Each structure stands twice: as C-alpha cells, then as structure tokens.
mmCIF file of C-alpha atoms and ligand atoms in Angstrom:
data_model
loop_
_atom_site.group_PDB
_atom_site.id
_atom_site.type_symbol
_atom_site.label_atom_id
_atom_site.label_comp_id
_atom_site.label_asym_id
_atom_site.label_seq_id
_atom_site.Cartn_x
_atom_site.Cartn_y
_atom_site.Cartn_z
ATOM 1 C CA UNK A 637 -40.147 97.976 -121.655
ATOM 2 C CA UNK A 638 -39.232 101.639 -121.186
ATOM 3 C CA UNK A 639 -42.536 102.962 -119.986
ATOM 4 C CA UNK A 640 -45.432 101.818 -117.865
ATOM 5 C CA UNK A 641 -47.903 99.242 -119.114
ATOM 6 C CA UNK A 642 -51.600 99.673 -118.401
ATOM 7 C CA UNK A 643 -53.526 96.489 -119.114
ATOM 8 C CA UNK A 644 -57.296 96.823 -119.493
ATOM 9 C CA UNK A 645 -59.296 93.595 -119.432
ATOM 10 C CA UNK A 646 -62.279 94.283 -121.704
ATOM 11 C CA UNK A 647 -63.653 90.855 -120.798
ATOM 12 C CA UNK A 648 -63.811 91.941 -117.157
ATOM 13 C CA UNK A 649 -65.625 95.162 -118.161
ATOM 14 C CA UNK A 650 -68.172 93.093 -120.098
ATOM 15 C CA UNK A 651 -68.629 90.660 -117.198
ATOM 16 C CA UNK A 652 -69.158 93.595 -114.831
ATOM 17 C CA UNK A 653 -71.759 95.054 -117.210
ATOM 18 C CA UNK A 654 -73.552 91.681 -117.439
ATOM 19 C CA UNK A 655 -73.585 91.459 -113.654
ATOM 20 C CA UNK A 656 -75.323 94.839 -113.491
ATOM 21 C CA UNK A 657 -77.709 93.843 -116.292
ATOM 22 C CA UNK A 658 -78.765 90.784 -114.276
ATOM 23 C CA UNK A 659 -79.209 92.960 -111.198
ATOM 24 C CA UNK A 660 -81.292 95.612 -112.936
ATOM 25 C CA UNK A 661 -83.539 93.431 -115.133
ATOM 26 C CA UNK A 662 -86.051 94.098 -116.570
ATOM 27 C CA UNK A 663 -84.615 97.635 -116.751
ATOM 28 C CA UNK A 664 -81.768 98.150 -119.231
ATOM 29 C CA UNK A 665 -78.209 99.161 -118.349
ATOM 30 C CA UNK A 666 -76.235 101.816 -120.213
ATOM 31 C CA UNK A 667 -72.482 102.417 -120.029
ATOM 32 C CA UNK A 668 -71.110 105.770 -118.929
ATOM 33 C CA UNK A 669 -67.863 106.171 -120.887
ATOM 34 C CA UNK A 670 -67.153 109.864 -120.293
ATOM 35 C CA UNK A 671 -63.568 111.019 -119.748
ATOM 36 C CA UNK A 672 -62.282 108.276 -122.068
ATOM 37 C CA UNK A 673 -64.113 105.580 -120.062
ATOM 38 C CA UNK A 674 -62.680 106.948 -116.806
ATOM 39 C CA UNK A 675 -59.203 106.909 -118.329
ATOM 40 C CA UNK A 676 -59.308 103.309 -119.572
ATOM 41 C CA UNK A 677 -60.025 104.049 -123.248
ATOM 42 C CA UNK A 678 -63.564 104.773 -124.428
ATOM 43 C CA UNK A 679 -63.294 103.213 -127.881
ATOM 44 C CA UNK A 680 -62.041 99.708 -126.980
ATOM 45 C CA UNK A 681 -64.232 99.586 -123.865
ATOM 46 C CA UNK A 682 -67.380 100.717 -125.688
ATOM 47 C CA UNK A 683 -66.719 98.399 -128.645
ATOM 48 C CA UNK A 684 -66.512 95.425 -126.274
ATOM 49 C CA UNK A 685 -69.709 96.479 -124.506
ATOM 50 C CA UNK A 686 -71.513 97.065 -127.801
ATOM 51 C CA UNK A 687 -70.548 93.556 -128.950
ATOM 52 C CA UNK A 688 -72.000 92.239 -125.679
ATOM 53 C CA UNK A 689 -75.320 93.971 -126.364
ATOM 54 C CA UNK A 690 -75.009 97.362 -124.678
ATOM 55 C CA UNK A 691 -77.143 99.811 -126.677
ATOM 56 C CA UNK A 692 -76.884 103.046 -124.650
ATOM 57 C CA UNK A 693 -73.754 105.083 -124.003
ATOM 58 C CA UNK A 694 -73.244 108.350 -122.114
ATOM 59 C CA UNK A 695 -70.363 110.793 -122.552
ATOM 60 C CA UNK A 696 -69.850 114.263 -121.069
ATOM 61 C CA UNK A 697 -68.697 116.364 -124.053
ATOM 62 C CA UNK A 698 -69.981 116.389 -127.632
ATOM 63 C CA UNK A 699 -66.416 115.800 -128.896
ATOM 64 C CA UNK A 700 -66.316 112.537 -126.932
ATOM 65 C CA UNK A 701 -69.641 111.583 -128.476
ATOM 66 C CA UNK A 702 -68.529 112.275 -132.046
ATOM 67 C CA UNK A 703 -65.375 110.176 -131.603
ATOM 68 C CA UNK A 704 -67.433 107.352 -130.136
ATOM 69 C CA UNK A 705 -69.984 107.546 -132.962
ATOM 70 C CA UNK A 706 -67.188 107.111 -135.516
ATOM 71 C CA UNK A 707 -66.056 103.999 -133.633
ATOM 72 C CA UNK A 708 -69.436 102.391 -132.932
ATOM 73 C CA UNK A 709 -71.414 103.004 -136.124
ATOM 74 C CA UNK A 710 -75.039 104.082 -136.234
ATOM 75 C CA UNK A 711 -76.717 101.630 -133.881
ATOM 76 C CA UNK A 712 -76.312 102.633 -130.241
ATOM 77 C CA UNK A 713 -77.688 105.703 -128.495
ATOM 78 C CA UNK A 714 -74.854 108.076 -127.594
ATOM 79 C CA UNK A 715 -76.056 110.732 -125.167
ATOM 80 C CA UNK A 716 -74.119 113.847 -124.174
ATOM 81 C CA UNK A 717 -74.534 114.734 -120.481
ATOM 82 C CA UNK A 718 -73.369 118.335 -120.915
ATOM 83 C CA UNK A 719 -75.761 118.865 -123.823
ATOM 84 C CA UNK A 720 -75.101 120.895 -126.983
ATOM 85 C CA UNK A 721 -76.699 123.523 -129.201
ATOM 86 C CA UNK A 722 -79.766 122.455 -131.217
ATOM 87 C CA UNK A 723 -78.765 120.861 -134.506
ATOM 88 C CA UNK A 724 -75.039 120.881 -133.685
ATOM 89 C CA UNK A 725 -74.590 117.089 -133.443
ATOM 90 C CA UNK A 726 -77.307 115.205 -135.313
ATOM 91 C CA UNK A 727 -75.689 111.813 -134.572
ATOM 92 C CA UNK A 728 -75.814 112.382 -130.803
ATOM 93 C CA UNK A 729 -78.604 112.731 -128.244
ATOM 94 C CA UNK A 730 -78.521 115.887 -126.119
ATOM 95 C CA UNK A 731 -79.289 115.829 -122.424
ATOM 96 C CA UNK A 732 -81.508 118.868 -121.823
ATOM 97 C CA UNK A 733 -80.290 120.490 -118.623
ATOM 98 C CA UNK A 734 -82.574 123.527 -118.343
ATOM 99 C CA UNK A 735 -85.954 124.822 -119.456
ATOM 100 C CA UNK A 736 -84.144 126.979 -121.985
ATOM 101 C CA UNK A 737 -82.447 123.861 -123.407
ATOM 102 C CA UNK A 738 -85.826 122.133 -123.660
ATOM 103 C CA UNK A 739 -87.423 125.055 -125.501
ATOM 104 C CA UNK A 740 -84.479 125.550 -127.855
ATOM 105 C CA UNK A 741 -84.282 121.876 -128.807
ATOM 106 C CA UNK A 742 -88.060 121.637 -129.165
ATOM 107 C CA UNK A 743 -87.885 124.244 -131.925
ATOM 108 C CA UNK A 744 -85.430 122.016 -133.796
ATOM 109 C CA UNK A 745 -87.175 118.711 -132.905
ATOM 110 C CA UNK A 746 -85.439 115.344 -132.640
ATOM 111 C CA UNK A 747 -84.421 112.934 -129.909
ATOM 112 C CA UNK A 748 -83.504 114.140 -126.434
ATOM 113 C CA UNK A 749 -83.147 113.177 -122.791
ATOM 114 C CA UNK A 750 -84.705 115.475 -120.192
ATOM 115 C CA UNK A 751 -82.662 115.925 -117.004
ATOM 116 C CA UNK A 752 -84.480 116.875 -113.794
ATOM 117 C CA UNK A 753 -82.398 118.115 -110.859
ATOM 118 C CA UNK A 754 -83.711 116.474 -107.691
ATOM 119 C CA UNK A 755 -80.825 117.133 -105.336
ATOM 120 C CA UNK A 756 -77.507 117.856 -107.053
ATOM 121 C CA UNK A 757 -77.953 121.582 -107.805
ATOM 122 C CA UNK A 758 -75.652 121.031 -110.738
ATOM 123 C CA UNK A 759 -77.286 120.346 -114.113
ATOM 124 C CA UNK A 760 -80.928 119.629 -114.901
ATOM 125 C CA UNK A 761 -84.208 121.528 -114.581
ATOM 126 C CA UNK A 762 -84.618 122.841 -111.044
ATOM 127 C CA UNK A 763 -87.944 122.602 -109.197
ATOM 128 C CA UNK A 764 -89.221 125.922 -110.554
ATOM 129 C CA UNK A 765 -88.320 125.032 -114.144
ATOM 130 C CA UNK A 766 -89.860 121.582 -113.790
ATOM 131 C CA UNK A 767 -93.119 123.152 -112.564
ATOM 132 C CA UNK A 768 -93.104 125.528 -115.534
ATOM 133 C CA UNK A 769 -92.647 122.614 -117.918
ATOM 134 C CA UNK A 770 -95.437 120.659 -116.224
ATOM 135 C CA UNK A 771 -97.709 123.702 -116.557
ATOM 136 C CA UNK A 772 -96.829 123.991 -120.250
ATOM 137 C CA UNK A 773 -95.447 120.702 -121.621
ATOM 138 C CA UNK A 774 -95.911 121.800 -125.259
ATOM 139 C CA UNK A 775 -92.123 121.780 -126.013
ATOM 140 C CA UNK A 776 -91.974 118.097 -125.096
ATOM 141 C CA UNK A 777 -94.582 117.232 -127.721
ATOM 142 C CA UNK A 778 -92.131 118.352 -130.407
ATOM 143 C CA UNK A 779 -89.327 116.140 -129.094
ATOM 144 C CA UNK A 780 -88.791 112.392 -129.146
ATOM 145 C CA UNK A 781 -88.148 112.048 -125.425
ATOM 146 C CA UNK A 782 -86.013 108.898 -125.067
ATOM 147 C CA UNK A 783 -85.673 109.205 -121.288
ATOM 148 C CA UNK A 784 -86.334 111.482 -118.354
ATOM 149 C CA UNK A 785 -83.356 111.226 -116.007
ATOM 150 C CA UNK A 786 -82.108 112.415 -112.646
ATOM 151 C CA UNK A 787 -78.808 111.860 -110.827
ATOM 152 C CA UNK A 788 -78.344 110.737 -107.209
ATOM 153 C CA UNK A 789 -76.055 112.792 -104.969
ATOM 154 C CA UNK A 790 -75.413 110.228 -102.211
ATOM 155 C CA UNK A 791 -75.895 106.782 -103.747
ATOM 156 C CA UNK A 792 -72.613 105.570 -102.221
ATOM 157 C CA UNK A 793 -74.101 106.250 -98.767
ATOM 158 C CA UNK A 794 -77.107 103.893 -98.635
ATOM 159 C CA UNK A 795 -78.396 105.308 -95.336
ATOM 160 C CA UNK A 796 -78.420 108.911 -96.559
ATOM 161 C CA UNK A 797 -81.992 110.279 -96.517
ATOM 162 C CA UNK A 798 -81.412 112.214 -99.753
ATOM 163 C CA UNK A 799 -81.519 108.927 -101.724
ATOM 164 C CA UNK A 800 -85.162 108.173 -100.947
ATOM 165 C CA UNK A 801 -86.046 111.877 -101.179
ATOM 166 C CA UNK A 802 -84.581 112.131 -104.686
ATOM 167 C CA UNK A 803 -86.315 108.935 -105.849
ATOM 168 C CA UNK A 804 -89.626 110.281 -104.524
ATOM 169 C CA UNK A 805 -89.180 113.722 -106.111
ATOM 170 C CA UNK A 806 -88.258 112.107 -109.416
ATOM 171 C CA UNK A 807 -91.280 109.777 -109.362
ATOM 172 C CA UNK A 808 -93.625 112.636 -108.478
ATOM 173 C CA UNK A 809 -92.327 114.883 -111.279
ATOM 174 C CA UNK A 810 -92.370 112.082 -113.872
ATOM 175 C CA UNK A 811 -95.973 111.272 -112.975
ATOM 176 C CA UNK A 812 -96.982 114.827 -113.869
ATOM 177 C CA UNK A 813 -95.001 115.009 -117.124
ATOM 178 C CA UNK A 814 -95.965 113.258 -120.368
ATOM 179 C CA UNK A 815 -95.126 109.540 -120.067
ATOM 180 C CA UNK A 816 -91.530 108.656 -121.016
ATOM 181 C CA UNK A 817 -89.014 105.986 -120.005
ATOM 182 C CA UNK A 818 -87.015 106.891 -116.889
ATOM 183 C CA UNK A 819 -83.314 106.716 -116.008
ATOM 184 C CA UNK A 820 -82.192 106.907 -112.380
ATOM 185 C CA UNK A 821 -79.369 104.842 -110.871
ATOM 186 C CA UNK A 822 -75.621 105.260 -111.311
ATOM 187 C CA UNK A 823 -73.307 102.418 -110.189
ATOM 188 C CA UNK A 824 -73.995 102.752 -106.469
ATOM 189 C CA UNK A 825 -77.686 103.439 -107.123
ATOM 190 C CA UNK A 826 -77.955 99.932 -108.601
ATOM 191 C CA UNK A 827 -77.223 98.596 -105.118
ATOM 192 C CA UNK A 828 -79.778 100.706 -103.215
ATOM 193 C CA UNK A 829 -82.738 98.382 -103.719
ATOM 194 C CA UNK A 830 -85.860 98.056 -105.846
ATOM 195 C CA UNK A 831 -86.961 101.656 -105.235
ATOM 196 C CA UNK A 832 -84.069 102.786 -107.421
ATOM 197 C CA UNK A 833 -84.815 100.636 -110.459
ATOM 198 C CA UNK A 834 -85.774 102.394 -113.708
ATOM 199 C CA UNK A 835 -85.904 101.779 -117.444
ATOM 200 C CA UNK A 836 -82.190 102.575 -117.821
ATOM 201 C CA UNK A 837 -79.433 102.553 -115.205
ATOM 202 C CA UNK A 838 -76.292 104.613 -115.944
ATOM 203 C CA UNK A 839 -73.285 102.951 -114.288
ATOM 204 C CA UNK A 840 -69.741 104.102 -114.910
ATOM 205 C CA UNK A 841 -67.271 103.306 -112.155
ATOM 206 C CA UNK A 842 -68.556 99.788 -111.381
ATOM 207 C CA UNK A 843 -67.884 98.728 -114.969
ATOM 208 C CA UNK A 844 -64.239 99.646 -114.405
ATOM 209 C CA UNK A 845 -63.894 97.697 -111.160
ATOM 210 C CA UNK A 846 -64.421 100.487 -108.636
ATOM 211 C CA UNK A 847 -66.424 99.324 -105.615
ATOM 212 C CA UNK A 848 -69.988 100.718 -105.877
ATOM 213 C CA UNK A 849 -70.646 99.590 -102.280
ATOM 214 C CA UNK A 850 -67.938 101.325 -100.205
ATOM 215 C CA UNK A 851 -67.342 99.626 -96.869
ATOM 216 C CA UNK A 852 -68.583 96.286 -98.207
ATOM 217 C CA UNK A 853 -66.790 93.640 -100.284
ATOM 218 C CA UNK A 854 -66.419 94.768 -103.896
ATOM 219 C CA UNK A 855 -69.014 92.949 -106.025
ATOM 220 C CA UNK A 856 -67.198 93.907 -109.233
ATOM 221 C CA UNK A 857 -64.316 92.169 -110.995
ATOM 222 C CA UNK A 858 -60.951 93.988 -111.207
ATOM 223 C CA UNK A 859 -60.305 95.391 -114.675
ATOM 224 C CA UNK A 860 -56.887 97.051 -114.784
ATOM 225 C CA UNK A 861 -53.263 96.323 -113.982
ATOM 226 C CA UNK A 862 -50.571 99.003 -113.995
ATOM 227 C CA UNK A 863 -46.929 97.940 -114.141
ATOM 228 C CA UNK A 864 -44.011 100.323 -114.472
ATOM 229 C CA UNK A 865 -40.342 99.620 -115.161
ATOM 230 C CA UNK A 866 -37.584 99.852 -112.588
ATOM 231 C CA UNK A 867 -34.982 102.142 -114.172
ATOM 232 C CA UNK A 868 -32.251 101.706 -111.601
ATOM 233 C CA UNK A 869 -31.574 100.067 -108.244
ATOM 234 C CA UNK A 870 -28.996 101.674 -105.980
ATOM 235 C CA UNK A 871 -27.561 100.962 -102.553
ATOM 236 C CA UNK A 872 -27.502 103.771 -100.020
ATOM 237 C CA UNK A 873 -25.948 103.804 -96.550
ATOM 238 C CA UNK A 874 -28.071 104.260 -93.430
ATOM 239 C CA UNK A 875 -28.830 107.946 -92.851
ATOM 240 C CA UNK A 876 -29.028 108.848 -96.574
ATOM 241 C CA UNK A 877 -32.082 110.804 -97.677
ATOM 242 C CA UNK A 878 -34.196 110.050 -100.735
ATOM 243 C CA UNK A 879 -35.846 112.521 -103.099
ATOM 244 C CA UNK A 880 -37.140 116.105 -102.993
ATOM 245 C CA UNK A 881 -37.350 117.658 -99.576
ATOM 246 C CA UNK A 882 -35.186 114.819 -98.206
ATOM 247 C CA UNK A 883 -38.453 113.583 -96.736
ATOM 248 C CA UNK A 884 -37.290 110.004 -96.172
ATOM 249 C CA UNK A 885 -34.103 108.935 -94.465
ATOM 250 C CA UNK A 886 -32.892 105.354 -94.794
ATOM 251 C CA UNK A 887 -33.015 103.822 -91.295
ATOM 252 C CA UNK A 888 -30.544 101.122 -92.399
ATOM 253 C CA UNK A 889 -28.378 100.407 -95.399
ATOM 254 C CA UNK A 890 -31.040 100.231 -98.117
ATOM 255 C CA UNK A 891 -31.669 99.440 -101.757
ATOM 256 C CA UNK A 892 -33.803 101.954 -103.617
ATOM 257 C CA UNK A 893 -35.576 101.171 -106.895
ATOM 258 C CA UNK A 894 -36.348 104.231 -109.029
ATOM 259 C CA UNK A 895 -39.337 103.648 -111.293
ATOM 260 C CA UNK A 896 -40.571 105.389 -114.442
ATOM 261 C CA UNK A 897 -43.782 106.987 -113.274
ATOM 262 C CA UNK A 898 -44.654 110.118 -111.351
ATOM 263 C CA UNK A 899 -47.396 112.605 -110.723
ATOM 264 C CA UNK A 900 -47.336 113.620 -114.403
ATOM 265 C CA UNK A 901 -48.592 110.084 -115.052
ATOM 266 C CA UNK A 902 -51.334 110.369 -112.470
ATOM 267 C CA UNK A 903 -49.400 108.736 -109.650
ATOM 268 C CA UNK A 904 -50.636 111.469 -107.352
ATOM 269 C CA UNK A 905 -48.084 113.460 -105.397
ATOM 270 C CA UNK A 906 -50.284 112.920 -102.337
ATOM 271 C CA UNK A 907 -49.018 109.303 -102.480
ATOM 272 C CA UNK A 908 -45.549 110.497 -101.362
ATOM 273 C CA UNK A 909 -44.348 108.137 -98.649
ATOM 274 C CA UNK A 910 -47.520 106.035 -98.913
ATOM 275 C CA UNK A 911 -48.446 102.682 -100.311
ATOM 276 C CA UNK A 912 -46.331 100.145 -102.104
ATOM 277 C CA UNK A 913 -45.579 98.400 -105.351
ATOM 278 C CA UNK A 914 -45.421 94.649 -105.802
ATOM 279 C CA UNK A 915 -42.159 93.235 -107.120
ATOM 280 C CA UNK A 916 -41.300 89.523 -107.347
ATOM 281 C CA UNK A 917 -44.450 88.877 -105.300
ATOM 282 C CA UNK A 918 -43.313 91.062 -102.370
ATOM 283 C CA UNK A 919 -44.354 94.539 -101.274
ATOM 284 C CA UNK A 920 -41.905 97.380 -101.821
ATOM 285 C CA UNK A 921 -42.902 100.457 -99.780
ATOM 286 C CA UNK A 922 -43.002 103.775 -101.657
ATOM 287 C CA UNK A 923 -40.455 106.034 -99.974
ATOM 288 C CA UNK A 924 -39.816 109.758 -100.367
ATOM 289 C CA UNK A 925 -41.750 112.218 -102.507
ATOM 290 C CA UNK A 926 -43.370 111.253 -105.786
ATOM 291 C CA UNK A 927 -41.552 113.303 -108.474
ATOM 292 C CA UNK A 928 -42.992 114.375 -111.824
ATOM 293 C CA UNK A 929 -41.639 111.380 -113.736
ATOM 294 C CA UNK A 930 -40.064 109.145 -111.086
ATOM 295 C CA UNK A 931 -41.040 107.316 -107.926
ATOM 296 C CA UNK A 932 -38.764 105.541 -105.444
ATOM 297 C CA UNK A 933 -39.429 102.265 -103.648
ATOM 298 C CA UNK A 934 -37.555 100.526 -100.848
ATOM 299 C CA UNK A 935 -36.554 97.103 -102.196
ATOM 300 C CA UNK A 936 -34.064 96.278 -99.452
ATOM 301 C CA UNK A 937 -36.014 93.137 -98.607
ATOM 302 C CA UNK A 938 -36.425 92.065 -102.247
ATOM 303 C CA UNK A 939 -32.881 90.916 -103.085
ATOM 304 C CA UNK A 940 -33.725 89.948 -106.684
ATOM 305 C CA UNK A 941 -34.969 93.441 -107.595
ATOM 306 C CA UNK A 942 -33.054 94.921 -110.520
ATOM 307 C CA UNK A 943 -33.316 97.387 -113.381
ATOM 308 C CA UNK A 944 -35.702 96.206 -116.070
ATOM 309 C CA UNK A 945 -38.110 94.566 -113.629
ATOM 310 C CA UNK A 946 -41.723 95.679 -113.764
ATOM 311 C CA UNK A 947 -43.223 96.777 -110.461
ATOM 312 C CA UNK A 948 -47.006 96.424 -110.154
ATOM 313 C CA UNK A 949 -48.730 99.545 -108.828
ATOM 314 C CA UNK A 950 -52.361 98.730 -109.543
ATOM 315 C CA UNK A 951 -53.798 95.243 -109.645
ATOM 316 C CA UNK A 952 -55.977 92.847 -107.719
ATOM 317 C CA UNK A 953 -53.792 93.197 -104.574
ATOM 318 C CA UNK A 954 -53.915 97.002 -104.619
ATOM 319 C CA UNK A 955 -56.835 98.469 -106.497
ATOM 320 C CA UNK A 956 -57.702 102.061 -107.406
ATOM 321 C CA UNK A 957 -59.946 102.368 -104.335
ATOM 322 C CA UNK A 958 -57.079 101.411 -102.000
ATOM 323 C CA UNK A 959 -54.645 103.798 -103.685
ATOM 324 C CA UNK A 960 -57.275 106.528 -103.581
ATOM 325 C CA UNK A 961 -57.762 106.050 -99.835
ATOM 326 C CA UNK A 962 -54.011 106.558 -99.333
ATOM 327 C CA UNK A 963 -54.102 109.756 -101.398
ATOM 328 C CA UNK A 964 -57.233 111.136 -99.747
ATOM 329 C CA UNK A 965 -59.344 110.892 -102.886
ATOM 330 C CA UNK A 966 -61.672 108.465 -104.669
ATOM 331 C CA UNK A 967 -60.955 105.664 -107.131
ATOM 332 C CA UNK A 968 -62.600 107.701 -109.911
ATOM 333 C CA UNK A 969 -59.841 110.317 -109.645
ATOM 334 C CA UNK A 970 -57.074 107.708 -109.608
ATOM 335 C CA UNK A 971 -58.426 106.131 -112.816
ATOM 336 C CA UNK A 972 -59.136 109.380 -114.671
ATOM 337 C CA UNK A 973 -55.658 110.676 -113.762
ATOM 338 C CA UNK A 974 -53.836 107.710 -115.323
ATOM 339 C CA UNK A 975 -51.374 109.224 -117.738
ATOM 340 C CA UNK A 976 -50.986 109.171 -121.480
ATOM 341 C CA UNK A 977 -47.405 107.894 -121.282
ATOM 342 C CA UNK A 978 -48.421 104.377 -120.358
ATOM 343 C CA UNK A 979 -48.566 101.807 -123.117
ATOM 344 C CA UNK A 980 -52.124 100.514 -123.159
ATOM 345 C CA UNK A 981 -52.812 96.860 -123.766
ATOM 346 C CA UNK A 982 -56.378 95.654 -124.208
ATOM 347 C CA UNK A 983 -57.334 92.086 -123.420
ATOM 348 C CA UNK A 984 -60.189 91.170 -125.764
ATOM 349 C CA UNK A 985 -63.565 90.233 -124.313
HETATM 350 C C1 LIG B 982 -70.802 110.145 -114.153
HETATM 351 C C2 LIG B 982 -72.297 109.967 -114.154
HETATM 352 C C3 LIG B 982 -72.855 108.694 -114.012
HETATM 353 C C4 LIG B 982 -72.041 107.464 -113.676
HETATM 354 O O1 LIG B 982 -71.697 107.499 -112.306
HETATM 355 P P1 LIG B 982 -70.901 106.310 -111.581
HETATM 356 O O2 LIG B 982 -70.917 106.713 -110.160
HETATM 357 O O3 LIG B 982 -69.530 106.295 -112.150
HETATM 358 O O4 LIG B 982 -71.643 105.051 -111.857
HETATM 359 C C5 LIG B 982 -74.233 108.584 -114.170
HETATM 360 N N1 LIG B 982 -75.003 109.671 -114.417
HETATM 361 C C6 LIG B 982 -74.487 110.918 -114.511
HETATM 362 C C7 LIG B 982 -75.396 112.065 -114.746
HETATM 363 C C8 LIG B 982 -73.123 111.108 -114.368
HETATM 364 O O5 LIG B 982 -72.614 112.346 -114.443
#
C-alpha cells in the first residue's frame, strides 16, 4: 500500500439511519449527502441508504444532485439546498430560499421545498418575506409543495433558548401558510425531544458517526477508518529536531516514523504536535509540524514499527470528533477535508 486507505462501512451508515428512523417515527428521515456525503462518498453511501428504504436525499449544489440522480434512478426525492433557476434541473427539487425564488418557480410550476429562516439569517424567507407570502399565498398554489422546512442554529446545544424559539416560530408560520408537510430537525435536532419532530428530519453528520449529542456518549456507530502507510522509520539522537520550524526536539534517542499523509490530505496543519496514530495496538504521538504530504510520529516505544506498516489515524479509538477537538474545529470539517489521495474502500451494507 503506497497511499492511505479510507474504509467506509456502509452497513454502519445504514444502521445509524435506521436508529434515527426508529427515533423519529412516525416522521420520516432523509439523508443529507451534500459535500460528497461529508467526504465519505455520496454515491455508495446514498445507494446503501436507498436500498435500506431511504426515499429523501438533500445535497447543496445542483451538480451534486445531478450526479446523485444518475446513480439512484428516478425514485427518490433529491432536493438541492442552495436552489437553482426555474426549469434548470427537472429531475431535482429546488429549495426555495427567498420570496423571489418562490415567485419565479411558481411561474414554472413543479415540485419544491419552501425554506423559512427562523434564526439562521442565512438562506430561507426572512420574517418580512414570510409575512408577504402569508398575505398573498397565490404562488404556492401553483407549486407542488413537498415540504416547508427550517434549519436550527443551535441544535447541538440543547439548553440554548433559540431552539424552542425557532420551533415556535416555525409552527406559527406553518399554521398560517397553506397546509404542507414540515421538515425541521438536523442530526442534533433529532435528540432535542418531541417538540422537534416533523414529517421529515434531515440528518447528515450522525449518519457518518459524528456525535449529535456533544458532551454525552455518542449514540451513533463509528463508520470510517483511516490508515496511512509508514514510508520510513529512522533513528535520531537526543537533541535532534524534527520537521519544519524544528518545532519538536527529541528528548531522548528516538525512532521517528514518517507517514504518507499531510495537510493536503486533510490532516489539518493545526494537528501539528497533537494527537497520535495507532500502530501495532500502541499509541504513537504525532511530533513536529504536519507537512503538506507527510506527518511524523514518535514510535520509540513501538519497537516493531517499520516501513510498510499502516498507522491508524481515524477509527473507533480516535474518531473525527476527537481529532477535531485537537485541531480546534468540528468533526464535520475533519470529514469533509479528507483528501482525494486516499484509496476508498466501501464495506457493503
Ligand atoms: C447540512 C444541513 C443539514 C444536516 O445537518 P447535520 O448537522 O449534519 O445533521 C440539515 N439541514 C440543512 C439545511 C443543512 O444545511
């Protein structure tokens, strides 16, 4: 093996989806597979979920939606969160993110999802636009409104008052619009309680093993393993420095394993001097700066370590959330940064 190996367990993704389905019943559960299913591979992940019964998928860009449609056939709903011009993608469902979107798509007709902004100030009709639509809902009559949706800003902080405020705003607006199915919770929203149930939840991260309940045990099953090859192991005397900036100095005679992954592969440079890899069942601390294509680990205490070994960087013992905490980011960014140079292996569901 000359490059890293990213193993994605599609069975684990399906089991995570089923867990959320059981939690959210009788409401349905979609799969958010934007950004190539958070870096894991949208086509194999979505195919496994479709085979398990998932009928609703969300992507961010129309191009992602078209590629997914080619892979999944005609059956499932594929919605595009960023929206698109009327008529531009007949096989996809636009999310209408403004009053102007709603009016433009109404002229063309067809299926759509209406997005109300209740606290993100990002996409979706703001309060003024929502009132205008309530006052004149005629455009909606010309659309097949599959869902009215909103997106929670603080679902990963259960005690945040914005959660209940957004749910209340959403319910109040929906009650004054023509009746349509509703879509509310993301992954963390599924764990906020019955007030956050809807006709369609939209989880992403939890499907991929990220903890939707930060600070509590992870209710989801791990999905990915990342192993990268050791290219070389060398002995250095005490006092020798390692890597750019000479940021680490060997405190004793040491053995350094240089591995074939770096920040160009999404092993964030902020991980310099932090964390570890697992080799022969033992932890090898990451030492020195993360380079573009290489990372160095201290294997002094792992006598069997040698070139050709695979060192595990992500797995059940060190998940994306833990690595993210070391890098000062979130698991989502660790997953979506995973590079294109890894060989991807999919374990069938
Ligand atoms: C990304 C996204 C989701 C999924 O969020 P997770 O936190 O990954 O579950 C749901 N809805 C919208 C609008 C999104 O942008």
